[in-house]
mmCIF file of C-alpha atoms in Angstrom:
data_model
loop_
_atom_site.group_PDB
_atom_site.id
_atom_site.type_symbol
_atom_site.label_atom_id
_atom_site.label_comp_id
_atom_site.label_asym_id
_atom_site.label_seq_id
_atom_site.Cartn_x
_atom_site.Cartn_y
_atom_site.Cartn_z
ATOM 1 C CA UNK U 1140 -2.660 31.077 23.711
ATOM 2 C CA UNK U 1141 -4.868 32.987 26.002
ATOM 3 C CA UNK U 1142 -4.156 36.771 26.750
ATOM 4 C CA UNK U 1143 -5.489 38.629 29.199
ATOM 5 C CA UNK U 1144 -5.512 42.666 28.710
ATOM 6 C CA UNK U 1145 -5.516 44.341 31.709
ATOM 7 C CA UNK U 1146 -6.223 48.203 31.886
ATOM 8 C CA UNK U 1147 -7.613 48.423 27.772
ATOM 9 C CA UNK U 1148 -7.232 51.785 27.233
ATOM 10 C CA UNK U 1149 -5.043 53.024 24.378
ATOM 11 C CA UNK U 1150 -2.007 50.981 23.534
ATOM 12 C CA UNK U 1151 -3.947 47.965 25.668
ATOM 13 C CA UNK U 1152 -6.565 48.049 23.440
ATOM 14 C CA UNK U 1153 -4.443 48.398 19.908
ATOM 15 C CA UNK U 1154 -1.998 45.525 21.371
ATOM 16 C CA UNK U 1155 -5.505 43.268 22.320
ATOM 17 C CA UNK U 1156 -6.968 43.934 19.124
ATOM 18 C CA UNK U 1157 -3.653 43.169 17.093
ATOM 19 C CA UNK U 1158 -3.468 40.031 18.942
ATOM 20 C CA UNK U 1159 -7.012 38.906 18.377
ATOM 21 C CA UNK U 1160 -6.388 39.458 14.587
ATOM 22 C CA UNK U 1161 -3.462 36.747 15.111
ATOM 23 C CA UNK U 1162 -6.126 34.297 16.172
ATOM 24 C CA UNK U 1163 -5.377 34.633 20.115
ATOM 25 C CA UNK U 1164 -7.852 34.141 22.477
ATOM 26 C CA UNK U 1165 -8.000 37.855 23.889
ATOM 27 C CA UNK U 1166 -9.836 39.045 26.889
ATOM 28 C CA UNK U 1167 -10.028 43.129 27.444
ATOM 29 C CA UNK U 1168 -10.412 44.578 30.714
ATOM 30 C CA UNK U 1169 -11.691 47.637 30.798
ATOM 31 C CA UNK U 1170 -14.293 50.125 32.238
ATOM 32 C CA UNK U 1171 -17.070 52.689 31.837
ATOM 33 C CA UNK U 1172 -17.768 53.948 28.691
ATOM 34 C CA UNK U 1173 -15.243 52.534 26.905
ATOM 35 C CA UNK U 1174 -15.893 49.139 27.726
ATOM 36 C CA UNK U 1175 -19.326 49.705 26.651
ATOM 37 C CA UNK U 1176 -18.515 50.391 23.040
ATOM 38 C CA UNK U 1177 -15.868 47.567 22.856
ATOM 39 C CA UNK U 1178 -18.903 45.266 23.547
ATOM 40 C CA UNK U 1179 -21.188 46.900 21.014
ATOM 41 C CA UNK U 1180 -18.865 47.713 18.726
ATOM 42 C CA UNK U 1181 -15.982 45.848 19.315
ATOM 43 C CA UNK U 1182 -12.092 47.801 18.734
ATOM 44 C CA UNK U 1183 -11.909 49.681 16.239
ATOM 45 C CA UNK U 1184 -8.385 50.459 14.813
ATOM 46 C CA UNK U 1185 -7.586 53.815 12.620
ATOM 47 C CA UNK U 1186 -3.806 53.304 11.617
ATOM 48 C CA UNK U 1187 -2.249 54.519 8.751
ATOM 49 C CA UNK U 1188 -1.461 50.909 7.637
ATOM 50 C CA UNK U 1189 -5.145 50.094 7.138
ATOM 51 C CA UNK U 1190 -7.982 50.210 9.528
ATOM 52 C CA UNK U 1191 -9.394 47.186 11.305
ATOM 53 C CA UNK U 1192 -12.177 45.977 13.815
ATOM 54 C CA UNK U 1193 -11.551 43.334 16.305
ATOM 55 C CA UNK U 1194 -13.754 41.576 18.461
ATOM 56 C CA UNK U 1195 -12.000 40.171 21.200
ATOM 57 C CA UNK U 1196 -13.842 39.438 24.272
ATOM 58 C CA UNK U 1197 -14.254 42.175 26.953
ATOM 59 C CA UNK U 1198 -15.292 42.384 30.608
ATOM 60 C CA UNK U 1199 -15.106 44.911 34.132
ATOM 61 C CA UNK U 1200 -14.383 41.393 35.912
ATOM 62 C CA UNK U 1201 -10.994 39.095 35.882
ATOM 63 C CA UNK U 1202 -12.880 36.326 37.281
ATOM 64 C CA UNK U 1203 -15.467 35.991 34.361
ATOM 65 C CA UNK U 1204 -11.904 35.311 32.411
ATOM 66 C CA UNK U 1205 -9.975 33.350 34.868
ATOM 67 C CA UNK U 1206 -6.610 31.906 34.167
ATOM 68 C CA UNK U 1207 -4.169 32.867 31.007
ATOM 69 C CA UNK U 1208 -0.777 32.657 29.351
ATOM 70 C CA UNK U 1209 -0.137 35.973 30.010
ATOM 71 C CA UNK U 1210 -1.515 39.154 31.201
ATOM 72 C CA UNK U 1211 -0.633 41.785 29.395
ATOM 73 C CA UNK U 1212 -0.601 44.928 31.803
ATOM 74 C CA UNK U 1213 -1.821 48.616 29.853
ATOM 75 C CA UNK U 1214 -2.284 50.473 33.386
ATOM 76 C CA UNK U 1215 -0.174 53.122 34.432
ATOM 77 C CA UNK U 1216 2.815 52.216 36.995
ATOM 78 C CA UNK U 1217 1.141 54.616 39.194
ATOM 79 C CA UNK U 1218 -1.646 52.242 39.397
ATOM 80 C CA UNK U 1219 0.395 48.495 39.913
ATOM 81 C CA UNK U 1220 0.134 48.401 43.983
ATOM 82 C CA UNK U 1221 -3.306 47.956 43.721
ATOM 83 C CA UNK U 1222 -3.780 45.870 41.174
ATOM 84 C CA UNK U 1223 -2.828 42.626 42.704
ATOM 85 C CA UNK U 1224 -7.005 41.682 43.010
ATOM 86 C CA UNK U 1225 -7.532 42.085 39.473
ATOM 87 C CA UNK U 1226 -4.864 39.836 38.565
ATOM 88 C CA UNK U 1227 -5.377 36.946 41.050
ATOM 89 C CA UNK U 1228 -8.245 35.496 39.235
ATOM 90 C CA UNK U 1229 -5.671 35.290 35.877
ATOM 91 C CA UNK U 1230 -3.302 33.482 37.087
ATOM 92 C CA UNK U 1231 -1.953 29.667 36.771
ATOM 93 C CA UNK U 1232 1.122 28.123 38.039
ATOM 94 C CA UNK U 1233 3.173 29.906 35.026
ATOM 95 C CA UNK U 1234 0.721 33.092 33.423
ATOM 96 C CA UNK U 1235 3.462 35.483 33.230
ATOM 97 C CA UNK U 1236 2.889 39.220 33.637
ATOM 98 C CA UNK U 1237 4.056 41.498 30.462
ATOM 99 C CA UNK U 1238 4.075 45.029 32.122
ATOM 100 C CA UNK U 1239 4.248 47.896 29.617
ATOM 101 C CA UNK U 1240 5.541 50.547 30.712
ATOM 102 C CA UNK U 1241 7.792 54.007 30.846
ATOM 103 C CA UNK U 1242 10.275 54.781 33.254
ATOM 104 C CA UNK U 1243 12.302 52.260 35.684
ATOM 105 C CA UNK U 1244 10.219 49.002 36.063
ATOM 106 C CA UNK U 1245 9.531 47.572 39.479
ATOM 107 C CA UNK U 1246 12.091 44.576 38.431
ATOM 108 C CA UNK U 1247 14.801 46.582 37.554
ATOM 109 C CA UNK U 1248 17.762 44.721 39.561
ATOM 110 C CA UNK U 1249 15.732 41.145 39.711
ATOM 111 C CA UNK U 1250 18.291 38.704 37.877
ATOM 112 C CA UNK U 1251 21.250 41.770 37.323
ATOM 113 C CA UNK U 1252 24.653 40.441 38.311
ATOM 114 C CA UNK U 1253 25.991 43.727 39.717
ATOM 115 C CA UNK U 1254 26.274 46.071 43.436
ATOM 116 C CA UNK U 1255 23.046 46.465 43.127
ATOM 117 C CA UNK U 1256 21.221 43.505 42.279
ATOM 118 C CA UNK U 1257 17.861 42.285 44.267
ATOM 119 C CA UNK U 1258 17.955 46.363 45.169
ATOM 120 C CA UNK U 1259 13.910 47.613 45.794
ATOM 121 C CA UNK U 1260 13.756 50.991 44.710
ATOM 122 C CA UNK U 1261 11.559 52.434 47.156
ATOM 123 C CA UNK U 1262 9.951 55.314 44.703
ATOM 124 C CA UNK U 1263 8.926 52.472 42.024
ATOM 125 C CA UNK U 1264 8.208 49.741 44.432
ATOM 126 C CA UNK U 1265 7.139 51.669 47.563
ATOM 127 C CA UNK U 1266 7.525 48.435 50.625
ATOM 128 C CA UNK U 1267 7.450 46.112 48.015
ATOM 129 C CA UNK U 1268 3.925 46.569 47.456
ATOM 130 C CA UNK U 1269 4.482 46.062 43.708
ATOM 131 C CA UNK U 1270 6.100 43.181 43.978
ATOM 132 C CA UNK U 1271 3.796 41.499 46.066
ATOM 133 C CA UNK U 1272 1.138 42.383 43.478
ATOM 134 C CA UNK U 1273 3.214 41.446 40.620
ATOM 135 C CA UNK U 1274 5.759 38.959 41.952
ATOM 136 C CA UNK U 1275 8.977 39.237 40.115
ATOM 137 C CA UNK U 1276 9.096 35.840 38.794
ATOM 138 C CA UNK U 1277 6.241 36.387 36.720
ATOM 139 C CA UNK U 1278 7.421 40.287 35.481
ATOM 140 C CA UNK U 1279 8.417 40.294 31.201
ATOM 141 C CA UNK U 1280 9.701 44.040 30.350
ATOM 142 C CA UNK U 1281 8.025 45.700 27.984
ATOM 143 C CA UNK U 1282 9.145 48.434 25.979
ATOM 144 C CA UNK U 1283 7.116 50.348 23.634
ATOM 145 C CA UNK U 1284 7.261 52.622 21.022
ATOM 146 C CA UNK U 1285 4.509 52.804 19.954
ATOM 147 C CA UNK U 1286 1.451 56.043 20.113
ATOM 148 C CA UNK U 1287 -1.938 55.805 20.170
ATOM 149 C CA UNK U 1288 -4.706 57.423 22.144
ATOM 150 C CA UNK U 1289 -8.368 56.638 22.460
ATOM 151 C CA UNK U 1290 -10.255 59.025 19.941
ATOM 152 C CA UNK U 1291 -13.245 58.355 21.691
ATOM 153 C CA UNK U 1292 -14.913 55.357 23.581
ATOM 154 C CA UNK U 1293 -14.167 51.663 21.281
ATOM 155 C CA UNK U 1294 -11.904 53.434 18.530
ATOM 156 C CA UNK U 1295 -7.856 53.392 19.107
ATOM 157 C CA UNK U 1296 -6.034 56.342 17.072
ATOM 158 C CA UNK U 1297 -2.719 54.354 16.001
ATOM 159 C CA UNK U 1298 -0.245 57.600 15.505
ATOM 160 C CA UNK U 1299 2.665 56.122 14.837
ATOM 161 C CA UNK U 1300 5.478 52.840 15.546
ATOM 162 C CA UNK U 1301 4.877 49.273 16.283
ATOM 163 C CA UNK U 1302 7.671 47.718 18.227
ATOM 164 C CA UNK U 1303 6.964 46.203 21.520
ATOM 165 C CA UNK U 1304 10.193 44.993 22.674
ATOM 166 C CA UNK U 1305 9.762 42.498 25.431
ATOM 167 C CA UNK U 1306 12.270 40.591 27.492
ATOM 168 C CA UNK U 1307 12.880 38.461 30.641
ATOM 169 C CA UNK U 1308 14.388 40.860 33.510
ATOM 170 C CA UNK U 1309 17.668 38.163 33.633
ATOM 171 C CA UNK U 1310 18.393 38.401 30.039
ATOM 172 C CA UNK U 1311 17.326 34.550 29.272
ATOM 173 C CA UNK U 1312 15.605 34.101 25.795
ATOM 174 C CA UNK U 1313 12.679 32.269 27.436
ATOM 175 C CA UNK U 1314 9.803 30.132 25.054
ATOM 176 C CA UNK U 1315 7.309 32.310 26.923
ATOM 177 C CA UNK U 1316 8.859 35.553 25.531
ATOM 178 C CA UNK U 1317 9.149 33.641 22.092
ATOM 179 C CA UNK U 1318 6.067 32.428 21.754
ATOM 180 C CA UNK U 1319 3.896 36.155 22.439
ATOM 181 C CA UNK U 1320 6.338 37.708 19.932
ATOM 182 C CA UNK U 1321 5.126 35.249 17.253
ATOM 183 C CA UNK U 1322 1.319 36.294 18.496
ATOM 184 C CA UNK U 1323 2.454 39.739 18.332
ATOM 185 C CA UNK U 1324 4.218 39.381 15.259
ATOM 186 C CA UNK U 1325 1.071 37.540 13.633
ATOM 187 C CA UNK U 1326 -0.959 40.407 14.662
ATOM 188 C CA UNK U 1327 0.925 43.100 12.627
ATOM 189 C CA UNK U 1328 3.451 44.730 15.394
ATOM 190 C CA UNK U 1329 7.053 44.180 16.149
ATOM 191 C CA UNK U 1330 7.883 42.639 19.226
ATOM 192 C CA UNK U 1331 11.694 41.453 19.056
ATOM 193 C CA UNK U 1332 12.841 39.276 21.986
ATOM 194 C CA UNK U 1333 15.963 41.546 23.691
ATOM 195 C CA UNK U 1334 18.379 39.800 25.788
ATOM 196 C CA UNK U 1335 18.948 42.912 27.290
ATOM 197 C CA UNK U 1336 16.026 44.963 27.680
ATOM 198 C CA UNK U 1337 17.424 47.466 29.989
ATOM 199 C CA UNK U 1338 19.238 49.635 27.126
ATOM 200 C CA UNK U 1339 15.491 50.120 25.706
ATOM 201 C CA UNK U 1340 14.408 51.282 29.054
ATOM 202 C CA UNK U 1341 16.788 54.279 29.196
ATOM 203 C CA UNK U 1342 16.936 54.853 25.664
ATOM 204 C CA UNK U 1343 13.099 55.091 25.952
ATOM 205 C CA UNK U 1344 13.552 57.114 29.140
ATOM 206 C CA UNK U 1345 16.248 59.279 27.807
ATOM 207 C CA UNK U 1346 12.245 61.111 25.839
ATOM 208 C CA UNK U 1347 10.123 60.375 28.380
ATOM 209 C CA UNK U 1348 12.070 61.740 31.361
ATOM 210 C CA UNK U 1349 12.185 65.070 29.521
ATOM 211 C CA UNK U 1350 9.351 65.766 27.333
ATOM 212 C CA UNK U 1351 6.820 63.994 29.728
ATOM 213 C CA UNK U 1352 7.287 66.598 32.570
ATOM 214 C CA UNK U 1353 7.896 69.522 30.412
ATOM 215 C CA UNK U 1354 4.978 68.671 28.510
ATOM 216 C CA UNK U 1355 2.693 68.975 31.107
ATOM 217 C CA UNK U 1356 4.253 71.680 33.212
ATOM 218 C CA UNK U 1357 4.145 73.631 29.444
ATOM 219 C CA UNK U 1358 1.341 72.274 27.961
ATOM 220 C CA UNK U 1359 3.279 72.063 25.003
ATOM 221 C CA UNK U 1360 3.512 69.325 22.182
ATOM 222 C CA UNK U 1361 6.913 67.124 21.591
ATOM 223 C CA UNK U 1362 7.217 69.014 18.846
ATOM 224 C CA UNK U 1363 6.930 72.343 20.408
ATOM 225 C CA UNK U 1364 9.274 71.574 23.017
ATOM 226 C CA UNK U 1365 12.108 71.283 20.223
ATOM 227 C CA UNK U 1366 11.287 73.932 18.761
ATOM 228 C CA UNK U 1367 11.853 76.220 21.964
ATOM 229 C CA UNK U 1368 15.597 76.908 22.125
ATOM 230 C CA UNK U 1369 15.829 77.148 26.095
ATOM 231 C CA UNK U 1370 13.313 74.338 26.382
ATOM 232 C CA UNK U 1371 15.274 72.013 23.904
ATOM 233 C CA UNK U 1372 18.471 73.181 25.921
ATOM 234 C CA UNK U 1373 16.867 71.739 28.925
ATOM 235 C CA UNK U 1374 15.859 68.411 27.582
ATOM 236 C CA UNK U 1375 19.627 68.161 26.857
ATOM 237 C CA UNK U 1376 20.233 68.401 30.631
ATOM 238 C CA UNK U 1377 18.196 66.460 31.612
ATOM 239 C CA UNK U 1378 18.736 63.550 29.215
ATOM 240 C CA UNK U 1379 22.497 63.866 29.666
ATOM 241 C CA UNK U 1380 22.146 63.338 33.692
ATOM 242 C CA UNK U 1381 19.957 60.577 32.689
ATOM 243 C CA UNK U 1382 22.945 59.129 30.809
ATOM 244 C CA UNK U 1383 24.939 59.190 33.292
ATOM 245 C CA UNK U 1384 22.783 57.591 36.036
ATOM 246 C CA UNK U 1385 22.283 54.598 33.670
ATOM 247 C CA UNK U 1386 26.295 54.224 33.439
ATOM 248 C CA UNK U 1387 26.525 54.006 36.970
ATOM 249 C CA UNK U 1388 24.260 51.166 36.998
ATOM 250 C CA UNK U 1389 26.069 49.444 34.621
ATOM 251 C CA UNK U 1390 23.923 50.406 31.172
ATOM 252 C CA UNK U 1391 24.912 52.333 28.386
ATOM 253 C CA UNK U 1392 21.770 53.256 26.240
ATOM 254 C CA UNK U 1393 24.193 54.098 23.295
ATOM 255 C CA UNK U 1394 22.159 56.130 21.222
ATOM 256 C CA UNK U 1395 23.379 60.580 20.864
ATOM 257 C CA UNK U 1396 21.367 62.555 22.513
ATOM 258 C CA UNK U 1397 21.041 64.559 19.328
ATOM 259 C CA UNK U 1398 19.747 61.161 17.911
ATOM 260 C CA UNK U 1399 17.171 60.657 20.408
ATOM 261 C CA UNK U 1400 15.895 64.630 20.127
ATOM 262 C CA UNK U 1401 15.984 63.816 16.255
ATOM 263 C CA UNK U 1402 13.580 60.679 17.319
ATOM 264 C CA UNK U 1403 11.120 62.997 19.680
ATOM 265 C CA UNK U 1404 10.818 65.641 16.995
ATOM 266 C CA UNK U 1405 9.484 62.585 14.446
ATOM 267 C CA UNK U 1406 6.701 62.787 16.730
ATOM 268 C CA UNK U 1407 4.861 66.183 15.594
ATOM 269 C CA UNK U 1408 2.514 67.869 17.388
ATOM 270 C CA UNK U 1409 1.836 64.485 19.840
ATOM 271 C CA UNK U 1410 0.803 65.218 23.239
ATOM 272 C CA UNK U 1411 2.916 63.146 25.753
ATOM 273 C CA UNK U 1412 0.708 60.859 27.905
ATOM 274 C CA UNK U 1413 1.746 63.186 30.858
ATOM 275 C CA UNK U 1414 0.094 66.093 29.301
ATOM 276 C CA UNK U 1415 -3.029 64.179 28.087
ATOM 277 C CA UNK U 1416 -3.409 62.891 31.898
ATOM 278 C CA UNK U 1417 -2.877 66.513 32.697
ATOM 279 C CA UNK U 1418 -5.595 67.557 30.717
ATOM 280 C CA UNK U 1419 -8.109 64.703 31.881
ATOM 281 C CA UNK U 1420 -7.307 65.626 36.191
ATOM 282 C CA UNK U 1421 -5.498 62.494 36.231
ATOM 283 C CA UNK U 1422 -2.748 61.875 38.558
ATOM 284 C CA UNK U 1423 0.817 61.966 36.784
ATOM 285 C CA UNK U 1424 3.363 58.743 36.401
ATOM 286 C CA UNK U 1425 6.143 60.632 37.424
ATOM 287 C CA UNK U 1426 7.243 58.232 39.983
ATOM 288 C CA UNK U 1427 8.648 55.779 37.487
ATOM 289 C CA UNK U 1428 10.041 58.245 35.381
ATOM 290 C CA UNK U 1429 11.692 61.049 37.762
ATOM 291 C CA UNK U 1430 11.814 60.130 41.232
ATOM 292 C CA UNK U 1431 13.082 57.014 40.476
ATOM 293 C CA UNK U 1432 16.112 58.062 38.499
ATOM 294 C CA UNK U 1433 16.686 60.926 41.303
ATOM 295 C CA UNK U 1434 17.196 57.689 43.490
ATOM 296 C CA UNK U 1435 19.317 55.624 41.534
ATOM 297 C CA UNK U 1436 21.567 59.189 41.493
ATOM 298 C CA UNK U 1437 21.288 59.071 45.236
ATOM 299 C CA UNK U 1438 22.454 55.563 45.390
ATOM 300 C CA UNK U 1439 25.392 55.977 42.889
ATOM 301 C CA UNK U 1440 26.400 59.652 43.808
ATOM 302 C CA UNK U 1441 25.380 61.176 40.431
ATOM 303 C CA UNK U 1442 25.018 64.683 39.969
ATOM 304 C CA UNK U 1443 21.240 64.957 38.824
ATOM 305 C CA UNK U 1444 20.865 69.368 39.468
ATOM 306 C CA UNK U 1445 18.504 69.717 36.477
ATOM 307 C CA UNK U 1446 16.534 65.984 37.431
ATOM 308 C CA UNK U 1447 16.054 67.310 40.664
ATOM 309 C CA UNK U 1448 14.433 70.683 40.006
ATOM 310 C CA UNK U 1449 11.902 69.453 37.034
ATOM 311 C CA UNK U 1450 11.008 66.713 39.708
ATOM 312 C CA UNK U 1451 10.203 69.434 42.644
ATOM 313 C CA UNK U 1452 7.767 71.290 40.339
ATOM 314 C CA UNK U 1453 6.395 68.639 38.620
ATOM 315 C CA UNK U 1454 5.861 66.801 41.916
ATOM 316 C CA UNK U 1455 4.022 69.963 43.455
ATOM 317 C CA UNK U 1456 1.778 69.875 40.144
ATOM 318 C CA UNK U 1457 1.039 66.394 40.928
ATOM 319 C CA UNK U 1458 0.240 66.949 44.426
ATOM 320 C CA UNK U 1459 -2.148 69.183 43.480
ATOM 321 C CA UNK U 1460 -3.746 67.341 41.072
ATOM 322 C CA UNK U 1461 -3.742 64.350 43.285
ATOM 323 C CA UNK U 1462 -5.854 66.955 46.013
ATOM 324 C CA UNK U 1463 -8.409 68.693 43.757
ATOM 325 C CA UNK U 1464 -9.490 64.629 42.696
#
């Protein structure tokens, strides 16, 4: 198997160095600084379940790799439109594309029997620029629960989990989607096979619809938010219009909202990738995550009050960030 990690920052680089432990033929993509001490140094991981160094290949140039398996995508959504350059040069007739990340993916209603299915949502997948970059036929969901966060340039801070659920957008248990989760698997993570990977994308986006915005309009950690009573009474809101826009599209994430706080508060003091983007001047994923479920609730006629005010504010943050870069 070749593997192809495109956008080796954090969990790119842990899931890249994992797999290179398995005895895959890995190839990071990365930049700057970063990339500098990943070919000096190679990856160094610091997890609680032992620390380890890989040495995986790694390069500023797709073409210097040229063709794999699979490309395993660690940029943020914000950033797929544009990416269809650097992945050219890593494709074959059948190199699928494993995209990890929050919020609604860009293949959301590709293969869903339903009203709705083939349906482009315009916030995720702005004039189907996405899926020209990353054509749906290629696209395996990722999920992941995992945190880590680059402690500085080469070393990957593993904080906690190691599932990576993956799974084919119509719900077919695929040998492609097999055969990674054995590499993953190999490599020291959990990556079960779901037939129906869209229940982990709202039960992950049940956290990250909340505590990602709040985080950064706050500044405050996961754990900080709970701990706030009228803070913690928003998340509630918000996760409970969530709920119901997912119903209306024919998923139930089944999992108590009390469950899923109970979950976020596991997480300590952790600074939401939201905030630590905040922090850098980086531009915010909030497309994916907001806006996108304040258009499915336009689509379905769900009430969304709370969704719709966190998304002005945090919008007008991002536009500002977005204007001072």
């Amino acid at each position: 198997m070749k593997v192809a990690v495109l956008g080796a920052g954090a969990i790119g680089a842990y899931v890249g160095a994992a797999l290179h432990r398995a005895g895959v033929e890995v190839h990071l993509i990365a930049r700057g600084a970063h990339l500098e001490a990943i070919r000096g140094a190679g990856v160094r991981v610091l997890t609680p379940r032992g620390d380890f160094v890989a040495h995986p290949h790694a390069t500023d140039d797709p073409a210097q790799v040229g063709p794999v398996d699979h490309v395993f995508l660690g940029l943020k959504a914000n950033s797929y439109a544009a990416a269809g350059p650097m992945i050219q040069p890593l494709l074959h007739e059948s190199t699928s594309i494993i995209a990890a990340q929050n919020g609604i993916p860009w293949w959301y209603f590709h293969g869903l029997d339903g009203p709705y299915e083939g349906y482009r949502i315009e916030s995720v997948d702005p004039g189907g620029a996405v899926t020209t970059a990353l054509p749906l036929h290629r696209a395996i969901g990722c999920v992941v629960y995992a945190a880590t966060e680059i402690e500085r340039p080469g070393v990957i801070r593993h904080l906690e989990g190691t599932r990576f659920s993956i799974g084919e957008p119509t719900g077919e248990l695929s040998e492609r989607c097999a055969a990674f989760s054995r590499a993953a698997i190999d490599g020291g993570l959990k990556c079960p096979v779901e037939s129906d990977l869209r229940r982990d994308v709202w039960i992950k986006l049940m956290g990250n619809i909340a505590f990602n915005p709040i985080s950064a309009l706050a500044r405050a950690t996961m754990a900080g938010i709970c701990r706030h009573d009228g803070a913690r009474e928003l998340v509630v809101a918000m996760m409970r219009e969530t709920v119901d826009v997912a119903r209306r599209v024919g998923c139930d994430p089944g999992i108590s909202i009390e469950r899923r706080l109970r979950g976020a508060e596991k997480a300590g003091e952790h600074k939401t990738s939201t905030l630590q983007d905040l922090e850098k001047g980086k531009p915010l994923e909030l497309d994916v995550l907001l806006a996108a479920v304040v258009e499915l609730a336009d689509l379905t006629g769900a009430d969304v009050p709370t969704l719709r005010a966190i998304h002005a504010v945090s919008d007008l943050l991002n536009e500002n960030l977005v204007r001072a870069v």
